[in-house]
Coordinates of C-alpha atoms in Angstrom, one line a residue:
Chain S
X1 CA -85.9 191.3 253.2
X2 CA -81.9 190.5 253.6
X3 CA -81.5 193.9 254.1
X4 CA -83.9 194.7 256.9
X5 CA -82.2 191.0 258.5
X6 CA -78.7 192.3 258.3
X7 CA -79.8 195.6 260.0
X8 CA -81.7 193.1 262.9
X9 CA -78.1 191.0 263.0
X10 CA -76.3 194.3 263.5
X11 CA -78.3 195.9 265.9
X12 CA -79.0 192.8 268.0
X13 CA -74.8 192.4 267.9
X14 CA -74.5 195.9 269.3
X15 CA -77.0 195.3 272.1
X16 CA -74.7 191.9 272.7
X17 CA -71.9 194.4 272.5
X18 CA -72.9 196.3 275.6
X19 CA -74.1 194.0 277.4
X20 CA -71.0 192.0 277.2
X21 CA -68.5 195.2 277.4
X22 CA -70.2 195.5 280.6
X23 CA -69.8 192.3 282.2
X24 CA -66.1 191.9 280.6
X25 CA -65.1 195.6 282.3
X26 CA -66.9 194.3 285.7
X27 CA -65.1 191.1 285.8
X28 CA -61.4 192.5 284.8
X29 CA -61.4 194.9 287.9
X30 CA -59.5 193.2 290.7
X31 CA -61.3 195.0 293.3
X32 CA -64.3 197.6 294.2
X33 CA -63.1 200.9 293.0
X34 CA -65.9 203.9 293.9
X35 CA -67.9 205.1 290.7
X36 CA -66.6 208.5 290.4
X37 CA -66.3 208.8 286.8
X38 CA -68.1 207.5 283.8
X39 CA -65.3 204.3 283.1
X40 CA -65.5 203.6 286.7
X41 CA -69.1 203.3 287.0
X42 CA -69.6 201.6 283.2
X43 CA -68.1 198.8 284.9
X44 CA -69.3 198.9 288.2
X45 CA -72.2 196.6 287.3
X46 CA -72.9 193.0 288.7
X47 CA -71.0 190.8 286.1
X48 CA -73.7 188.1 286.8
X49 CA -77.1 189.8 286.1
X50 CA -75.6 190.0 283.0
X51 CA -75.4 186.4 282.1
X52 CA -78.6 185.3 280.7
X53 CA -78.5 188.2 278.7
X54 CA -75.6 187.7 276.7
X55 CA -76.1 184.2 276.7
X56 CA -79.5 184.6 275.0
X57 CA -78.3 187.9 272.9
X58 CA -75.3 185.6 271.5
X59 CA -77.3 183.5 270.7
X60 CA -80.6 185.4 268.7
X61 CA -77.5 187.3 267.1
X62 CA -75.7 183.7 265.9
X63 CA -79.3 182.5 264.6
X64 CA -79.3 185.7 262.5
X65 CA -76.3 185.6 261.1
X66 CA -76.2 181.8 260.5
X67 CA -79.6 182.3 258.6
X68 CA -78.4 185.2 256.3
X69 CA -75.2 183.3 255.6
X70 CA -75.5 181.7 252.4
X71 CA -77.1 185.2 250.7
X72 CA -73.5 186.4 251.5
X73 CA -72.3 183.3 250.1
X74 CA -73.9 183.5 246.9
X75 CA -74.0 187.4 246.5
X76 CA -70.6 188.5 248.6
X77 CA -68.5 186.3 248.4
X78 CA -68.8 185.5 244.6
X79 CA -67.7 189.1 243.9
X80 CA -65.0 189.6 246.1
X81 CA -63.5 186.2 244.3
X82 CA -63.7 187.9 241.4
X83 CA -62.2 190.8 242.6
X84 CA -59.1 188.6 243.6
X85 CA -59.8 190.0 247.6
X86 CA -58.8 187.2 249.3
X87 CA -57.6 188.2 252.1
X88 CA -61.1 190.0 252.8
X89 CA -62.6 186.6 252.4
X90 CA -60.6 184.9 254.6
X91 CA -61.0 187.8 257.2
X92 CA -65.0 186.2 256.9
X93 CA -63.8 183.2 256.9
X94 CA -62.5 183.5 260.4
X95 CA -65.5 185.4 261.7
X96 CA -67.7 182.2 261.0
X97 CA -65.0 180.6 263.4
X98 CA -65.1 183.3 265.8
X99 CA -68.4 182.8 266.1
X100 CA -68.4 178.8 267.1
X101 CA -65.3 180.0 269.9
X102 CA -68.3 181.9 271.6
X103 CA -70.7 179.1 271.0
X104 CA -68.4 176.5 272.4
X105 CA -67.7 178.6 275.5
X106 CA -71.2 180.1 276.6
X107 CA -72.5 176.9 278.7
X108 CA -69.0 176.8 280.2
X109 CA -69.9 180.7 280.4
X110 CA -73.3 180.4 282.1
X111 CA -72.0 177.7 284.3
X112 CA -69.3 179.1 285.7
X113 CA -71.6 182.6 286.1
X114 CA -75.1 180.2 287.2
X115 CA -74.1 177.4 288.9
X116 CA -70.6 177.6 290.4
X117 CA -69.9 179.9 293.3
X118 CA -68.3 183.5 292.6
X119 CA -65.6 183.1 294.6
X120 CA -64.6 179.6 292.7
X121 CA -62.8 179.6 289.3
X122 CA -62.6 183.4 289.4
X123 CA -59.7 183.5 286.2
X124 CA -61.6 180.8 284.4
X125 CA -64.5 183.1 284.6
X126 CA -62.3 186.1 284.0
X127 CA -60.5 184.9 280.9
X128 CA -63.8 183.4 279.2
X129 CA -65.6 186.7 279.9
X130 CA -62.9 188.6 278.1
X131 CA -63.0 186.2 275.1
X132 CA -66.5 186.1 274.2
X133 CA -66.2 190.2 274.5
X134 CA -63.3 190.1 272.3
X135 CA -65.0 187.3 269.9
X136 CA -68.2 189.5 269.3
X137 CA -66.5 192.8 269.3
X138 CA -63.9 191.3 266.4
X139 CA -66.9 189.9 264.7
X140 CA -69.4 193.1 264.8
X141 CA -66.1 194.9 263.3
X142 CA -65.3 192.5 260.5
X143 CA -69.0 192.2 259.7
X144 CA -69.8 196.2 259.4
X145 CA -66.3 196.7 257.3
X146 CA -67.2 193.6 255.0
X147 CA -70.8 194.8 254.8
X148 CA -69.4 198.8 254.2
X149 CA -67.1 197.3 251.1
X150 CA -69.8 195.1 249.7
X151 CA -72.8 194.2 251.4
X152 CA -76.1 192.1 251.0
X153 CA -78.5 193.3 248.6
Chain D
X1 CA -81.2 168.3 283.9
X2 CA -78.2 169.6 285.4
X3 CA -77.4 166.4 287.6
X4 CA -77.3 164.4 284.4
X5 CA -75.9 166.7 281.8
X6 CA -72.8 168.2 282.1
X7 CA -72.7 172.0 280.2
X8 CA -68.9 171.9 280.7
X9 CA -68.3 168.9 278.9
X10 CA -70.8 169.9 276.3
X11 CA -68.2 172.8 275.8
X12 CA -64.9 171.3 275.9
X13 CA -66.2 168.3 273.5
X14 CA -68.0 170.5 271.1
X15 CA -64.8 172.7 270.7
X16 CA -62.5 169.6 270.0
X17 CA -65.2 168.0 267.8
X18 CA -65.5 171.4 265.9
X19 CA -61.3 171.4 265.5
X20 CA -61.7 167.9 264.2
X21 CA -64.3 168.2 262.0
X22 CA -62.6 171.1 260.4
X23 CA -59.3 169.3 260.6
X24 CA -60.3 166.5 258.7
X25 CA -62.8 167.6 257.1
X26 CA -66.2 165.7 258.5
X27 CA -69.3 167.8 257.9
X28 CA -72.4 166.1 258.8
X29 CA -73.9 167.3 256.1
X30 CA -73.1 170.2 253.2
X31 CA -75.7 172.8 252.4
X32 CA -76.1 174.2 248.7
X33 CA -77.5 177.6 248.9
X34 CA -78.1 177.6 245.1
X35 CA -79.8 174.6 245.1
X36 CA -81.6 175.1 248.6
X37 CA -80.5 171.3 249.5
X38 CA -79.1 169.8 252.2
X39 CA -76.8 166.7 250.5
X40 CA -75.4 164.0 253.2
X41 CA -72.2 163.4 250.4
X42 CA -70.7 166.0 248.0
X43 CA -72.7 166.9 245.0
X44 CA -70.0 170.0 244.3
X45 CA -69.8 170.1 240.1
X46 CA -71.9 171.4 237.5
X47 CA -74.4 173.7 238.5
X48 CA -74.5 173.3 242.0
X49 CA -73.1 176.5 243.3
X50 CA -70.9 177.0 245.9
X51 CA -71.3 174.2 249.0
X52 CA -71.4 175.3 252.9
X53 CA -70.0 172.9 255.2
X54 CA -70.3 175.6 258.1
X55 CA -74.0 174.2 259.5
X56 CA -72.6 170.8 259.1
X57 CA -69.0 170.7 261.0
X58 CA -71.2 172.5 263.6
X59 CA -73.6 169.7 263.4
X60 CA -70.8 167.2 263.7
X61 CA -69.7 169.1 266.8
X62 CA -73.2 169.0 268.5
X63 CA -74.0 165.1 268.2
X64 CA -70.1 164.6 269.9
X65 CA -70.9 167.3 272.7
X66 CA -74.6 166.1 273.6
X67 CA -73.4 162.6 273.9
X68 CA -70.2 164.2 275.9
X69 CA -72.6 165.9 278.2
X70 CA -74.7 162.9 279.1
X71 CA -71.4 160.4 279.2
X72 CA -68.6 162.7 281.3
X73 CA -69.3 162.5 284.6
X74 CA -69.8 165.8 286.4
X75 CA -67.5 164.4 288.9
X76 CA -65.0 164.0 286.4
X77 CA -65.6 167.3 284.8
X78 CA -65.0 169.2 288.1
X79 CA -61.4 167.9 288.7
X80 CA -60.6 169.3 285.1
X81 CA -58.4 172.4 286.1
X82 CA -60.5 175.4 284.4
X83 CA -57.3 176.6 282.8
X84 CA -58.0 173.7 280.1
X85 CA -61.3 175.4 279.2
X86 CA -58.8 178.4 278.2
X87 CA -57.8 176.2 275.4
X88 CA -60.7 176.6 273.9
X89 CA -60.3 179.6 271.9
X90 CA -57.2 178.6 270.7
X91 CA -57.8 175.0 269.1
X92 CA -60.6 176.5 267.6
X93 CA -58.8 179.7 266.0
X94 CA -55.5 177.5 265.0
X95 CA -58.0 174.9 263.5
X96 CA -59.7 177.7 261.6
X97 CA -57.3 179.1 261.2
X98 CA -55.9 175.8 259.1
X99 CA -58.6 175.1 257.1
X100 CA -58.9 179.0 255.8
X101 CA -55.1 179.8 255.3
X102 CA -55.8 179.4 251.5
X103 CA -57.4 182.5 251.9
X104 CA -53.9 183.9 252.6
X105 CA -51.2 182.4 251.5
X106 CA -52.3 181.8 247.8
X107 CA -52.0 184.8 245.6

């Protein structure tokens, strides 16, 4: 049953993952460029019609992984202290609190994308767009390497 | 909803309530995955197992951002400059950052 879970947590993070890439290359462009090749038109989407998606993706994906948590705890994490990797640990460690940057920032996120005007707080909007990308990309990365060196059974 | 409750103050206070729980260490609660039980205090010893405080600093950070969203005036909210919500990210990360660099400094 953990196993099939961690499969749902990883796939859900990689739908968040392009969902978010999306909105994150949209927002970063400083002006309309024509779609002419495939970079150009991955990220010549509507940044906003994204939103509620990622919002609600983040989300699903964070109830997941908050639920599968203490399996790691007790199976994971036991063994890498006993095989002295730290560091590894930590890394984990981090990704919990990667995880609550993201949750902090999406109603700031859907507020600024919802309920305040496009053309207001356009770096706000810019810069928190980035970081949630960044937050679930490092997360999805640490979480597939942790889970390739010793996952949930 | 959205004329009483402010969802940027519910952000900004539930990332410095986060930092401050972890800072000083004020879980509402711990979870003992061994056990299956919540526990209000420490029960750590013995058999217990290993105890999570993860839920419970996030738990501490919710009750401090709901009551900051009903309490901060919107008004107030909108004259924050939205460079301070770029903050964010960082007092969480140095917080975490604190409470975890035992993982990394310690051989």
């Amino acid at each position: 049953m953990i196993v099939v879970l961690t499969i749902l947590h990883g796939l859900l993070a990689i739908t968040l993952i392009g969902a978010v890439t999306h909105q994150a290359l949209s927002v970063l462009r400083t002006r309309p460029t024509p779609a002419r090749d495939f970079f150009s038109r991955f990220r010549s989407v509507s940044g906003a019609g994204y939103a509620n998606a990622v919002v609600v993706l983040y989300l699903i994906t964070f109830a997941f992984g908050a639920y599968i948590y203490p399996t790691y705890v007790l199976d994971v994490k036991g063994t890498l202290a006993d095989q002295g990797e730290r560091t590894l640990i930590g890394v984990f460690q981090l990704k919990e609190h990667i995880a609550v940057i993201g949750l902090a920032l999406l109603p700031i996120y859907w507020n600024l994308w919802k309920q305040t005007p496009l053309t207001e707080h356009v770096m706000t909007r810019r810069v928190l767009t980035t970081v949630i990308a960044l937050a679930v990309w490092w997360n999805l990365v640490v979480g597939h390497l942790l889970n390739n060196f010793r996952g949930l059974t | 909803m959205s004329k009483i409750f402010s969802l940027r103050s519910f952000g900004l206070v539930f990332a410095l309530a986060y930092a401050a729980a972890l800072i000083f260490k004020l879980p509402l609660f711990r979870y003992y995955p061994l056990l299956k039980e919540f526990s209000l205090s420490d029960i750590g010893g013995g058999n217990t197992g290993p105890a999570m405080t993860w839920y419970g600093w996030m738990a501490t950070a919710l009750i401090a951002a709901i009551i900051g969203g009903f309490v901060i005036p919107r008004s107030l909210n909108e004259k924050i400059p939205g460079a301070v919500y770029w903050l964010i990210p960082i007092i969480i990360f140095a917080s975490g950052f604190y409470t975890e660099k035992t993982w990394f400094l310690s051989p």
